[in-house]
Amino acid sequence: MSDKRLRLALQSAGRLSEGSLQLLNQVGIRFQKSSKRLYSSSDNFPLDLYFLRDDDIPRYVGDGVADIGVVGENVVVEQPGLVDITHRLGFGRCRLSIAVRRSDPYDGPDSLTGKHIATTYPNTLKRFLDEHGIEASVHQISGSVEIAPGIGLADAVCDLVSTGSTLLSNGLREVETILHSEAVLVSTPNLDPELVTLRDELVFRIGAVQAASNHKYILLNVPNDRIAEVSAMLPGMKSPTVVPLQEGAWSSLHSVVKEDDFWEVIDRLRDAGAEGILVVPIEKMIR
Ligand code: PRT
Ligand code: ZN
């Protein structure tokens, strides 16, 4: 067994920090995190952690100073060509949108012609404008983009949105979404083959946690003459487990249902005579 260690870059403090640490916890990776330290090391997985500013992560991973990283897809798209996206992580969801003053008319991207647009995402915005053949001037500013139209610095903004309340409270309205983003696991191109094995082990564990969070374990009682009918509603991972109950002509069925299908399946099960339905969260799921 090689003694190589995988180096993972994470956001040190910010919107992705908690989700990143929670994910490591869910995949069973143990380490000490102190708020002052920029470095930590796991004692139960060959993983070293570097805590960085999110904007620096693609560069560090791209240069091979770290092997992999967790960062918003929006940051990766803004700094293209540095890293490969290996796996989507499903947290830190947001969108990069263009917004104009609420009172300004807008009927499609052409309305942006000749406008001044403030953003911290100049490359992504320019790409959008080019794709639509729009000539507009892009002002790169480093923060508080949403106040730019109010103080006369710009006519429009291009910024990240999650709930939309920041835009609303600054008198702006969202008119174009140019990117949907979530946290992603990125890798340095040409990752050392031994480190690829470690990275893939990590991705395998993450996949098991993600699959589990999208499914529930379900237990229910059904009359024996309904087992076939009810089983057909519960495809599960293979087919449901059937355990006879001690009393009467009833059995207990155990299976797995998708979170998205859950309420619809429950209604159909009840209609088919199922009783005593228990639904339990799953921690890890390996198919
Ligand atoms: O210090 P560092 O450089 O590491 O952090 P940062 O301040 O640059 O980034 P941070 O922590 O704000 O965001 C990190 C990542 O979280 C982003 O790159 C996105 O991938 C993701 N993310 C998810 C968001 C949001 N949601 C979000 N709402 N990043 C920023 N926002 C901001 C947005 O810029 C705007 O100011 O929140 C405001 C809008 O929020 P709503 O809810 O009012 O729409
Ligand atoms: Zn940042």
XYZ file of N, CA, C and O in Angstrom, residues 59-256:
792
model
N -6.908 27.728 -8.811
C -5.493 27.945 -9.127
C -4.602 26.948 -8.372
O -3.726 26.320 -8.953
N -4.865 26.778 -7.075
C -4.052 25.848 -6.274
C -4.178 24.424 -6.802
O -3.191 23.696 -6.895
N -5.419 24.030 -7.143
C -5.632 22.662 -7.633
C -5.083 22.537 -9.056
O -4.448 21.540 -9.408
N -5.292 23.583 -9.844
C -4.795 23.568 -11.227
C -3.281 23.453 -11.271
O -2.715 22.768 -12.123
N -2.614 24.132 -10.343
C -1.144 24.102 -10.300
C -0.605 22.848 -9.619
O 0.608 22.674 -9.524
N -1.511 22.043 -9.046
C -1.052 20.820 -8.382
C -0.516 21.050 -6.978
O 0.105 20.166 -6.395
N -0.749 22.240 -6.409
C -0.367 22.478 -5.006
C -1.307 21.663 -4.111
O -0.913 21.129 -3.085
N -2.579 21.578 -4.523
C -3.521 20.621 -3.942
C -3.946 19.685 -5.078
O -3.823 20.042 -6.254
N -4.407 18.475 -4.736
C -4.797 17.506 -5.776
C -6.260 17.652 -6.164
O -6.629 17.479 -7.321
N -7.093 17.907 -5.151
C -8.530 18.038 -5.378
C -9.047 19.210 -4.543
O -8.344 19.701 -3.652
N -10.279 19.647 -4.832
C -10.835 20.761 -4.073
C -12.350 20.720 -4.095
O -12.952 20.042 -4.935
N -12.938 21.448 -3.154
C -14.392 21.642 -3.157
C -14.624 23.131 -3.346
O -14.133 23.947 -2.561
N -15.367 23.469 -4.412
C -15.554 24.881 -4.741
C -16.847 25.046 -5.523
O -17.349 24.075 -6.093
N -17.388 26.258 -5.548
C -18.589 26.521 -6.332
C -18.284 26.397 -7.821
O -17.246 26.868 -8.289
N -19.207 25.783 -8.534
C -19.037 25.636 -9.985
C -18.880 27.012 -10.637
O -18.164 27.168 -11.630
N -19.556 28.037 -10.068
C -19.452 29.400 -10.587
C -18.000 29.883 -10.614
O -17.588 30.572 -11.542
N -17.208 29.492 -9.606
C -15.798 29.915 -9.545
C -14.983 29.154 -10.610
O -14.102 29.713 -11.245
N -15.326 27.890 -10.805
C -14.622 27.070 -11.806
C -14.891 27.603 -13.212
O -13.982 27.721 -14.044
N -16.151 27.954 -13.469
C -16.544 28.448 -14.798
C -15.898 29.816 -15.058
O -15.494 30.127 -16.183
N -15.743 30.614 -14.001
C -15.143 31.944 -14.154
C -13.650 31.854 -14.457
O -13.085 32.742 -15.082
N -13.012 30.777 -13.997
C -11.565 30.591 -14.230
C -11.395 29.309 -15.040
O -10.922 28.300 -14.518
N -11.792 29.314 -16.305
C -11.868 28.048 -17.048
C -10.494 27.440 -17.331
O -9.489 28.128 -17.343
N -10.487 26.129 -17.532
C -9.288 25.441 -18.004
C -8.300 25.067 -16.919
O -7.256 24.488 -17.209
N -8.586 25.382 -15.655
C -7.602 25.083 -14.610
C -7.791 23.691 -14.014
O -6.819 22.995 -13.734
N -9.055 23.303 -13.797
C -9.327 22.029 -13.102
C -10.405 21.251 -13.849
O -11.132 21.809 -14.672
N -10.500 19.961 -13.526
C -11.577 19.120 -14.057
C -12.646 18.959 -12.975
O -12.303 18.735 -11.810
N -13.906 19.037 -13.387
C -14.991 18.765 -12.436
C -15.171 17.253 -12.359
O -15.424 16.600 -13.366
N -15.004 16.696 -11.151
C -15.051 15.240 -10.972
C -16.414 14.770 -10.497
O -16.878 13.701 -10.875
N -17.046 15.563 -9.621
C -18.306 15.087 -9.028
C -19.104 16.277 -8.528
O -18.548 17.197 -7.939
N -20.421 16.229 -8.747
C -21.292 17.311 -8.264
C -21.742 16.973 -6.850
O -22.084 15.833 -6.557
N -21.736 17.985 -5.971
C -21.920 17.684 -4.546
C -23.299 18.049 -4.000
O -23.626 17.683 -2.871
N -24.106 18.782 -4.760
C -25.510 18.966 -4.373
C -25.766 19.971 -3.258
O -26.899 20.122 -2.845
N -24.742 20.677 -2.772
C -25.016 21.745 -1.800
C -24.456 23.064 -2.359
O -23.831 23.066 -3.411
N -24.727 24.169 -1.651
C -24.249 25.486 -2.132
C -24.896 25.894 -3.436
O -24.291 26.569 -4.268
N -26.149 25.470 -3.623
C -26.811 25.785 -4.891
C -27.119 27.278 -4.998
O -27.558 27.901 -4.028
N -26.880 27.829 -6.169
C -27.228 29.221 -6.437
C -27.233 29.397 -7.953
O -26.989 28.436 -8.683
N -27.548 30.601 -8.400
C -27.497 30.859 -9.837
C -26.805 32.190 -10.069
O -26.835 33.064 -9.189
N -26.168 32.329 -11.214
C -25.553 33.600 -11.590
C -26.535 34.271 -12.540
O -26.862 33.711 -13.589
N -27.004 35.442 -12.120
C -28.081 36.082 -12.888
C -27.768 37.533 -13.189
O -27.013 38.184 -12.462
N -28.406 38.020 -14.232
C -28.365 39.451 -14.545
C -29.642 40.071 -13.984
O -30.725 39.483 -14.099
N -29.482 41.234 -13.338
C -30.645 41.933 -12.786
C -30.581 43.403 -13.196
O -29.492 43.969 -13.330
N -31.739 43.968 -13.398
C -31.836 45.395 -13.771
C -32.692 46.109 -12.718
O -33.339 45.454 -11.898
N -32.702 47.464 -12.779
C -33.567 48.211 -11.852
C -35.009 47.798 -12.107
O -35.415 47.591 -13.260
N -35.771 47.699 -11.006
C -37.148 47.217 -11.129
C -37.946 48.029 -12.143
O -38.771 47.497 -12.879
N -37.659 49.341 -12.201
C -38.446 50.223 -13.076
C -37.974 50.199 -14.533
O -38.660 50.717 -15.414
N -36.795 49.610 -14.793
C -36.272 49.628 -16.172
C -36.964 48.580 -17.032
O -37.157 47.451 -16.591
N -37.295 48.953 -18.271
C -37.908 47.938 -19.147
C -36.878 46.875 -19.515
O -35.679 47.151 -19.547
N -37.334 45.670 -19.767
C -36.432 44.613 -20.219
C -37.214 43.651 -21.086
O -38.228 43.111 -20.657
N -36.775 43.500 -22.351
C -37.413 42.457 -23.151
C -36.373 41.655 -23.923
O -36.292 41.750 -25.122
N -35.578 40.945 -23.146
C -34.579 40.052 -23.740
C -33.184 40.661 -23.692
O -33.022 41.855 -23.422
N -32.164 39.805 -23.972
C -30.767 40.226 -23.860
C -30.436 41.499 -24.648
O -29.570 42.272 -24.230
N -31.145 41.754 -25.759
C -30.876 42.967 -26.547
C -31.026 44.237 -25.716
O -30.380 45.254 -25.992
N -31.886 44.171 -24.690
C -32.093 45.343 -23.833
C -30.814 45.737 -23.090
O -30.737 46.823 -22.521
N -29.826 44.838 -23.062
C -28.578 45.143 -22.345
C -27.585 45.916 -23.219
O -26.545 46.366 -22.730
N -27.897 46.055 -24.500
C -26.982 46.733 -25.420
C -26.652 48.139 -24.905
O -27.547 48.898 -24.535
N -25.337 48.426 -24.841
C -24.877 49.758 -24.417
C -24.928 50.000 -22.917
O -24.557 51.067 -22.445
N -25.368 49.003 -22.162
C -25.503 49.200 -20.709
C -24.166 48.920 -19.993
O -23.301 48.208 -20.507
N -24.071 49.469 -18.793
C -22.924 49.195 -17.921
C -23.369 48.135 -16.918
O -24.336 48.347 -16.197
N -22.656 46.998 -16.889
C -23.064 45.900 -16.009
C -21.939 45.632 -14.995
O -20.800 45.370 -15.386
N -22.278 45.719 -13.710
C -21.290 45.475 -12.647
C -21.318 44.009 -12.243
O -22.393 43.416 -12.119
N -20.130 43.434 -12.037
C -20.069 42.007 -11.679
C -18.729 41.627 -11.060
O -17.724 42.325 -11.269
N -18.729 40.530 -10.298
C -17.453 39.917 -9.904
C -17.160 38.708 -10.808
O -16.197 37.991 -10.583
N -18.001 38.504 -11.805
C -17.846 37.367 -12.737
C -17.698 37.859 -14.180
O -18.522 37.531 -15.040
N -16.636 38.664 -14.461
C -16.531 39.272 -15.797
C -16.417 38.254 -16.934
O -17.005 38.449 -17.990
N -15.680 37.174 -16.716
C -15.471 36.226 -17.822
C -16.760 35.519 -18.198
O -17.087 35.366 -19.379
N -17.494 35.070 -17.182
C -18.742 34.355 -17.445
C -19.754 35.309 -18.091
O -20.462 34.933 -19.033
N -19.791 36.541 -17.605
C -20.723 37.519 -18.178
C -20.357 37.835 -19.634
O -21.234 37.838 -20.500
N -19.062 38.040 -19.882
C -18.648 38.369 -21.265
C -19.005 37.233 -22.210
O -19.441 37.471 -23.339
N -18.839 36.005 -21.737
C -19.182 34.851 -22.577
C -20.666 34.872 -22.931
O -21.055 34.643 -24.069
N -21.492 35.165 -21.940
C -22.949 35.244 -22.185
C -23.252 36.355 -23.201
O -24.023 36.151 -24.152
N -22.635 37.525 -23.008
C -22.913 38.651 -23.918
C -22.444 38.304 -25.330
O -23.157 38.568 -26.311
N -21.273 37.691 -25.442
C -20.752 37.303 -26.768
C -21.692 36.322 -27.453
O -21.969 36.440 -28.649
N -22.156 35.323 -26.677
C -23.048 34.315 -27.268
C -24.309 34.948 -27.831
O -24.902 34.444 -28.782
N -24.745 36.048 -27.220
C -25.961 36.710 -27.678
C -25.659 37.903 -28.585
O -26.572 38.646 -28.952
N -24.368 38.094 -28.907
C -23.982 39.194 -29.786
C -24.321 40.565 -29.217
O -24.667 41.484 -29.971
N -24.210 40.718 -27.897
C -24.559 41.986 -27.253
C -23.297 42.785 -26.950
O -22.349 42.256 -26.370
N -23.297 44.064 -27.323
C -22.208 44.969 -26.949
C -22.631 45.712 -25.695
O -23.566 46.514 -25.737
N -21.950 45.419 -24.584
C -22.257 46.127 -23.327
C -20.944 46.296 -22.594
O -19.967 45.607 -22.903
N -20.876 47.207 -21.632
C -19.597 47.339 -20.934
C -19.657 46.677 -19.556
O -20.593 46.882 -18.792
N -18.632 45.864 -19.332
C -18.590 45.038 -18.124
C -17.653 45.698 -17.115
O -16.498 45.958 -17.412
N -18.184 46.011 -15.930
C -17.374 46.618 -14.871
C -17.097 45.581 -13.811
O -18.017 45.148 -13.115
N -15.840 45.218 -13.672
C -15.506 44.236 -12.627
C -15.359 44.965 -11.296
O -14.539 45.870 -11.163
N -16.153 44.586 -10.307
C -15.978 45.122 -8.960
C -15.868 43.952 -7.996
O -16.283 42.836 -8.310
N -15.293 44.195 -6.825
C -14.915 43.038 -6.005
C -15.961 42.652 -4.967
O -15.900 41.582 -4.401
N -16.938 43.495 -4.699
C -17.956 43.097 -3.717
C -19.127 44.060 -3.748
O -19.082 45.078 -4.445
N -20.188 43.730 -3.020
C -21.397 44.563 -2.940
C -21.883 45.026 -4.314
O -22.227 46.197 -4.516
N -21.896 44.088 -5.235
C -22.315 44.367 -6.610
C -23.732 44.944 -6.644
O -24.028 45.853 -7.439
N -24.577 44.452 -5.744
C -26.003 44.796 -5.820
C -26.298 46.280 -5.571
O -27.356 46.763 -5.941
N -25.332 47.001 -4.969
C -25.621 48.420 -4.720
C -25.229 49.305 -5.908
O -25.584 50.481 -5.951
N -24.516 48.733 -6.891
C -23.978 49.543 -8.000
C -25.050 50.343 -8.755
O -24.862 51.547 -8.976
N -26.193 49.761 -9.132
C -27.187 50.565 -9.864
C -27.747 51.705 -9.006
O -27.929 52.824 -9.492
N -27.956 51.439 -7.716
C -28.531 52.441 -6.816
C -27.649 53.672 -6.665
O -28.147 54.778 -6.453
N -26.317 53.511 -6.757
C -25.416 54.654 -6.593
C -24.913 55.169 -7.945
O -23.972 55.952 -8.014
N -25.546 54.712 -9.014
C -25.243 55.240 -10.342
C -23.965 54.706 -10.961
O -23.453 55.251 -11.929
N -23.440 53.590 -10.396
C -22.189 53.024 -10.905
C -22.432 52.101 -12.098
O -21.520 51.798 -12.862
N -23.644 51.622 -12.240
C -23.957 50.687 -13.324
C -25.457 50.708 -13.590
O -26.232 51.209 -12.770
N -25.843 50.165 -14.765
C -27.277 50.073 -15.100
C -27.848 48.722 -14.680
O -29.050 48.578 -14.522
N -26.958 47.742 -14.574
C -27.413 46.379 -14.284
C -26.310 45.674 -13.519
O -25.181 46.170 -13.440
N -26.635 44.508 -12.947
C -25.615 43.713 -12.254
C -25.685 42.276 -12.752
O -26.696 41.841 -13.292
N -24.577 41.574 -12.541
C -24.556 40.128 -12.783
C -23.968 39.534 -11.516
O -22.797 39.758 -11.203
N -24.798 38.846 -10.736
C -24.340 38.399 -9.416
C -24.990 37.057 -9.055
O -25.961 36.635 -9.686
N -24.465 36.440 -8.007
C -25.038 35.193 -7.516
C -26.327 35.488 -6.762
O -26.428 36.483 -6.052
N -27.284 34.588 -6.935
C -28.584 34.732 -6.289
C -28.935 33.391 -5.674
O -28.734 32.348 -6.300
N -29.437 33.409 -4.446
C -30.055 32.164 -3.959
C -31.521 32.404 -3.643
O -32.390 31.916 -4.342
N -31.847 33.182 -2.629
C -33.275 33.424 -2.357
C -33.828 34.576 -3.200
O -35.034 34.682 -3.380
N -32.966 35.468 -3.659
C -33.423 36.643 -4.412
C -33.691 37.852 -3.521
O -33.998 38.936 -4.022
N -33.539 37.688 -2.189
C -33.917 38.806 -1.314
C -32.933 39.971 -1.413
O -33.334 41.121 -1.253
N -31.664 39.697 -1.699
C -30.686 40.794 -1.850
C -31.061 41.682 -3.040
O -31.040 42.908 -2.944
N -31.422 41.052 -4.144
C -31.835 41.836 -5.318
C -33.073 42.654 -4.986
O -33.127 43.868 -5.261
N -34.036 41.994 -4.391
C -35.307 42.658 -4.072
C -35.081 43.877 -3.186
O -35.591 44.970 -3.469
N -34.253 43.704 -2.153
C -34.092 44.823 -1.212
C -33.235 45.931 -1.799
O -33.136 47.003 -1.218
N -32.617 45.689 -2.954
C -31.872 46.757 -3.618
C -32.609 47.281 -4.851
O -32.011 47.934 -5.707
N -33.887 46.995 -4.940
C -34.703 47.532 -6.025
C -34.372 46.952 -7.391
O -34.574 47.599 -8.423
N -33.861 45.707 -7.400
C -33.467 45.092 -8.678
C -34.367 43.907 -8.995
O -34.942 43.301 -8.098
N -34.461 43.578 -10.285
C -35.205 42.367 -10.645
C -34.362 41.500 -11.576
O -33.665 41.996 -12.466
N -34.464 40.208 -11.320
C -33.670 39.218 -12.052
C -34.285 39.041 -13.436
O -35.481 38.776 -13.540
N -33.451 39.170 -14.483
C -34.020 39.055 -15.828
C -33.403 37.918 -16.656
O -34.018 37.448 -17.597
N -32.185 37.504 -16.317
C -31.555 36.394 -17.051
C -30.766 35.541 -16.072
O -30.019 36.082 -15.261
N -30.914 34.219 -16.156
C -30.036 33.327 -15.393
C -28.986 32.804 -16.357
O -29.336 32.194 -17.376
N -27.713 33.066 -16.058
C -26.706 32.634 -17.032
C -25.958 31.366 -16.591
O -25.298 30.737 -17.385
N -26.132 30.981 -15.332
C -25.483 29.746 -14.865
C -26.206 29.216 -13.629
O -26.545 29.994 -12.739
N -26.429 27.904 -13.576
C -26.901 27.268 -12.336
C -25.685 26.612 -11.708
O -24.937 25.918 -12.400
N -25.487 26.830 -10.410
C -24.254 26.363 -9.780
C -24.533 25.572 -8.505
O -25.560 25.753 -7.865
N -23.594 24.704 -8.168
C -23.601 24.002 -6.880
C -22.135 23.700 -6.565
O -21.261 23.877 -7.424
N -21.873 23.263 -5.337
C -20.495 22.892 -4.994
C -20.086 21.667 -5.818
O -20.893 20.765 -6.044
N -18.842 21.663 -6.267
C -18.332 20.526 -7.050
C -16.977 20.084 -6.495
O -16.246 20.897 -5.914
N -16.697 18.801 -6.684
C -15.359 18.302 -6.362
C -14.527 18.443 -7.631
O -14.926 17.941 -8.685
N -13.411 19.145 -7.539
C -12.558 19.341 -8.712
C -11.226 18.616 -8.503
O -10.809 18.390 -7.366
N -10.598 18.267 -9.626
C -9.306 17.570 -9.566
C -8.301 18.272 -10.454
O -8.673 18.867 -11.472
N -7.052 18.145 -10.080
C -5.990 18.640 -10.934
C -5.925 17.745 -12.183
O -6.118 16.532 -12.087
N -5.718 18.329 -13.358
C -5.553 17.464 -14.532
C -4.292 16.620 -14.309
O -3.383 17.058 -13.604
N -4.216 15.433 -14.881
C -3.051 14.551 -14.716
C -2.759 14.191 -13.261
O -1.615 14.231 -12.821
N -3.789 13.858 -12.547
C -3.604 13.415 -11.155
C -2.838 12.091 -11.146
O -3.122 11.200 -11.947
N -1.873 11.991 -10.267
C -1.065 10.781 -10.087
C -1.983 9.547 -9.934
O -2.932 9.586 -9.155
N -1.718 8.454 -10.675
C -2.625 7.297 -10.651
C -2.911 6.744 -9.247
O -4.031 6.328 -8.969
N -1.931 6.769 -8.361
C -2.197 6.279 -6.996
C -3.162 7.209 -6.269
O -3.987 6.770 -5.471
N -3.056 8.493 -6.576
C -3.972 9.454 -5.949
C -5.362 9.376 -6.589
O -6.363 9.632 -5.929
N -5.400 8.974 -7.872
C -6.706 8.754 -8.515
C -7.470 7.682 -7.739
O -8.667 7.818 -7.480
N -6.772 6.631 -7.338
C -7.414 5.554 -6.569
C -7.992 6.095 -5.266
O -9.119 5.779 -4.895
N -7.230 6.941 -4.581
C -7.725 7.525 -3.323
C -8.898 8.458 -3.588
O -9.894 8.454 -2.868
N -8.774 9.264 -4.650
C -9.866 10.185 -4.978
C -11.142 9.413 -5.306
O -12.230 9.766 -4.876
N -10.979 8.318 -6.072
C -12.157 7.543 -6.454
C -12.811 6.871 -5.249
O -14.030 6.716 -5.205
N -12.001 6.505 -4.271
C -12.545 5.941 -3.022
C -13.404 7.003 -2.315
O -14.504 6.720 -1.835
N -12.898 8.228 -2.318
C -13.640 9.335 -1.706
C -14.953 9.587 -2.464
O -16.016 9.725 -1.858
N -14.877 9.586 -3.795
C -16.073 9.820 -4.615
C -17.086 8.683 -4.409
O -18.292 8.925 -4.328
N -16.581 7.459 -4.280
C -17.469 6.308 -4.018
C -18.237 6.522 -2.715
O -19.450 6.343 -2.631
N -17.519 6.942 -1.681
C -18.176 7.173 -0.381
C -19.176 8.324 -0.481
O -20.270 8.247 0.097
N -18.808 9.378 -1.194
C -19.723 10.523 -1.341
C -20.994 10.066 -2.063
O -22.111 10.414 -1.678
N -20.808 9.242 -3.107
C -21.961 8.722 -3.859
C -22.899 7.936 -2.957
O -24.126 8.039 -3.066
N -22.324 7.164 -2.024
C -23.149 6.351 -1.104
C -23.960 7.255 -0.178
O -25.117 6.977 0.118
N -23.349 8.343 0.267
C -24.057 9.281 1.141
C -25.157 10.005 0.353
O -26.284 10.172 0.835
N -24.832 10.409 -0.888
C -25.836 11.126 -1.703
C -27.009 10.213 -2.034
O -28.166 10.629 -1.948
N -26.722 8.952 -2.410
C -27.805 8.010 -2.740
C -28.695 7.818 -1.523
O -29.927 7.801 -1.620
N -28.072 7.685 -0.343
C -28.841 7.472 0.887
C -29.752 8.661 1.160
O -30.911 8.493 1.532
N -29.248 9.866 0.947
C -30.074 11.022 1.296
C -31.226 11.201 0.309
O -32.194 11.882 0.612
N -31.147 10.554 -0.855
C -32.254 10.631 -1.815
C -33.249 9.491 -1.655
O -34.158 9.357 -2.459
N -33.020 8.623 -0.681
C -33.897 7.459 -0.497
C -34.311 7.300 0.964
O -33.636 7.802 1.853
N -35.390 6.569 1.185
C -35.831 6.220 2.546
C -36.038 4.706 2.614
O -36.399 4.074 1.618
N -35.818 4.173 3.807
C -36.104 2.767 4.051
C -37.547 2.682 4.541
O -37.959 3.469 5.394
N -38.312 1.778 3.969
C -39.731 1.723 4.315
C -40.109 0.311 4.794
O -39.656 -0.680 4.205
N -40.865 0.246 5.883
C -41.353 -1.032 6.423
C -42.863 -0.911 6.532
O -43.366 0.129 6.979
N -43.587 -1.939 6.128
C -45.039 -1.870 6.212
C -45.631 -3.274 6.313
O -44.979 -4.262 5.953
N -46.851 -3.324 6.830
C -47.554 -4.612 6.952
C -48.612 -4.721 5.865
O -49.327 -3.748 5.602
N -48.683 -5.901 5.237
C -49.706 -6.113 4.199
C -50.352 -7.497 4.363
O -49.679 -8.450 4.779
N -51.634 -7.614 4.023
C -52.260 -8.939 4.000
C -51.532 -9.797 2.955
O -51.143 -9.289 1.899
N -51.366 -11.081 3.271
C -50.578 -11.938 2.366
C -51.106 -11.952 0.934
O -50.327 -12.037 -0.012
N -52.415 -11.832 0.764
C -52.946 -11.887 -0.608
C -52.677 -10.589 -1.386
O -53.023 -10.484 -2.558
N -52.064 -9.601 -0.727
C -51.736 -8.351 -1.430
C -50.226 -8.191 -1.672
O -49.794 -7.155 -2.179
N -49.433 -9.188 -1.263
C -47.964 -9.032 -1.331
C -47.497 -8.715 -2.752
O -46.704 -7.788 -2.966
N -48.020 -9.450 -3.731
C -47.543 -9.250 -5.102
C -47.866 -7.828 -5.575
O -47.019 -7.125 -6.140
N -49.098 -7.413 -5.289
C -49.549 -6.082 -5.727
C -48.699 -4.978 -5.085
O -48.225 -4.055 -5.761
N -48.494 -5.104 -3.764
C -47.736 -4.072 -3.045
C -46.257 -4.115 -3.448
O -45.614 -3.072 -3.636
N -45.704 -5.314 -3.639
C -44.292 -5.441 -4.043
C -44.033 -4.710 -5.352
O -42.972 -4.100 -5.532
N -45.005 -4.762 -6.244
C -44.826 -4.105 -7.544
C -44.692 -2.589 -7.380
O -44.117 -1.913 -8.239
N -45.202 -2.062 -6.275
C -45.090 -0.618 -6.034
C -43.772 -0.252 -5.367
O -43.467 0.918 -5.197
N -43.022 -1.267 -4.926
C -41.793 -1.040 -4.157
C -40.619 -1.743 -4.835
O -40.187 -2.800 -4.371
N -40.125 -1.187 -5.911
C -39.049 -1.889 -6.624
C -37.801 -2.082 -5.764
O -37.121 -3.083 -5.878
N -37.517 -1.120 -4.868
C -36.379 -1.267 -3.953
C -35.069 -1.404 -4.680
O -34.922 -0.991 -5.818
N -34.077 -1.978 -4.031
C -32.774 -2.151 -4.665
C -32.791 -3.419 -5.505
O -32.176 -3.489 -6.536
N -33.444 -4.470 -5.066
C -33.706 -5.656 -5.894
C -35.210 -5.855 -5.870
O -35.923 -5.361 -6.715
N -35.700 -6.586 -4.857
C -37.138 -6.655 -4.653
C -37.355 -6.609 -3.144
O -36.413 -6.823 -2.384
N -38.562 -6.330 -2.686
C -38.744 -6.146 -1.243
C -38.429 -7.420 -0.456
O -38.560 -8.529 -0.960
N -37.991 -7.227 0.785
C -37.837 -8.335 1.720
C -39.214 -8.608 2.321
O -39.899 -7.667 2.714
N -39.627 -9.881 2.366
C -40.937 -10.214 2.935
C -40.713 -11.084 4.177
O -40.057 -12.123 4.108
N -41.223 -10.632 5.311
C -41.070 -11.365 6.567
C -42.465 -11.678 7.096
O -43.264 -10.762 7.271
N -42.782 -12.983 7.333
C -44.132 -13.291 7.821
C -44.347 -12.747 9.232
O -43.437 -12.788 10.054
N -45.527 -12.212 9.499
C -45.867 -11.786 10.855
C -46.376 -13.002 11.614
O -46.940 -13.929 11.017
N -46.218 -12.964 12.921
C -46.635 -14.118 13.712
C -48.151 -14.281 13.671
O -48.667 -15.381 13.666
N -48.821 -13.132 13.614
C -50.279 -13.198 13.699
C -50.944 -13.156 12.335
O -50.588 -12.335 11.496
N -51.901 -14.010 12.122
C -52.796 -13.932 10.983
C -52.083 -14.070 9.656
O -50.933 -14.489 9.572
N -52.815 -13.693 8.625
C -52.312 -13.875 7.273
C -51.670 -12.571 6.776
O -52.028 -12.060 5.727
N -50.727 -12.035 7.572
C -50.067 -10.770 7.231
C -48.559 -10.956 7.135
O -47.999 -11.843 7.764
N -47.922 -10.076 6.341
C -46.461 -10.070 6.270
C -45.954 -8.638 6.415
O -46.691 -7.686 6.160
N -44.677 -8.549 6.784
C -44.012 -7.245 6.821
C -43.126 -7.144 5.576
O -42.363 -8.070 5.278
N -43.243 -6.026 4.850
C -42.408 -5.805 3.651
C -41.401 -4.708 3.964
O -41.768 -3.692 4.571
N -40.151 -4.922 3.545
C -39.107 -3.911 3.750
C -38.550 -3.538 2.389
O -38.240 -4.418 1.597
N -38.404 -2.245 2.132
C -37.833 -1.849 0.853
C -37.252 -0.450 0.943
O -37.182 0.140 2.030
N -36.870 0.075 -0.209
C -36.267 1.403 -0.294
C -37.071 2.202 -1.308
O -37.403 1.673 -2.368
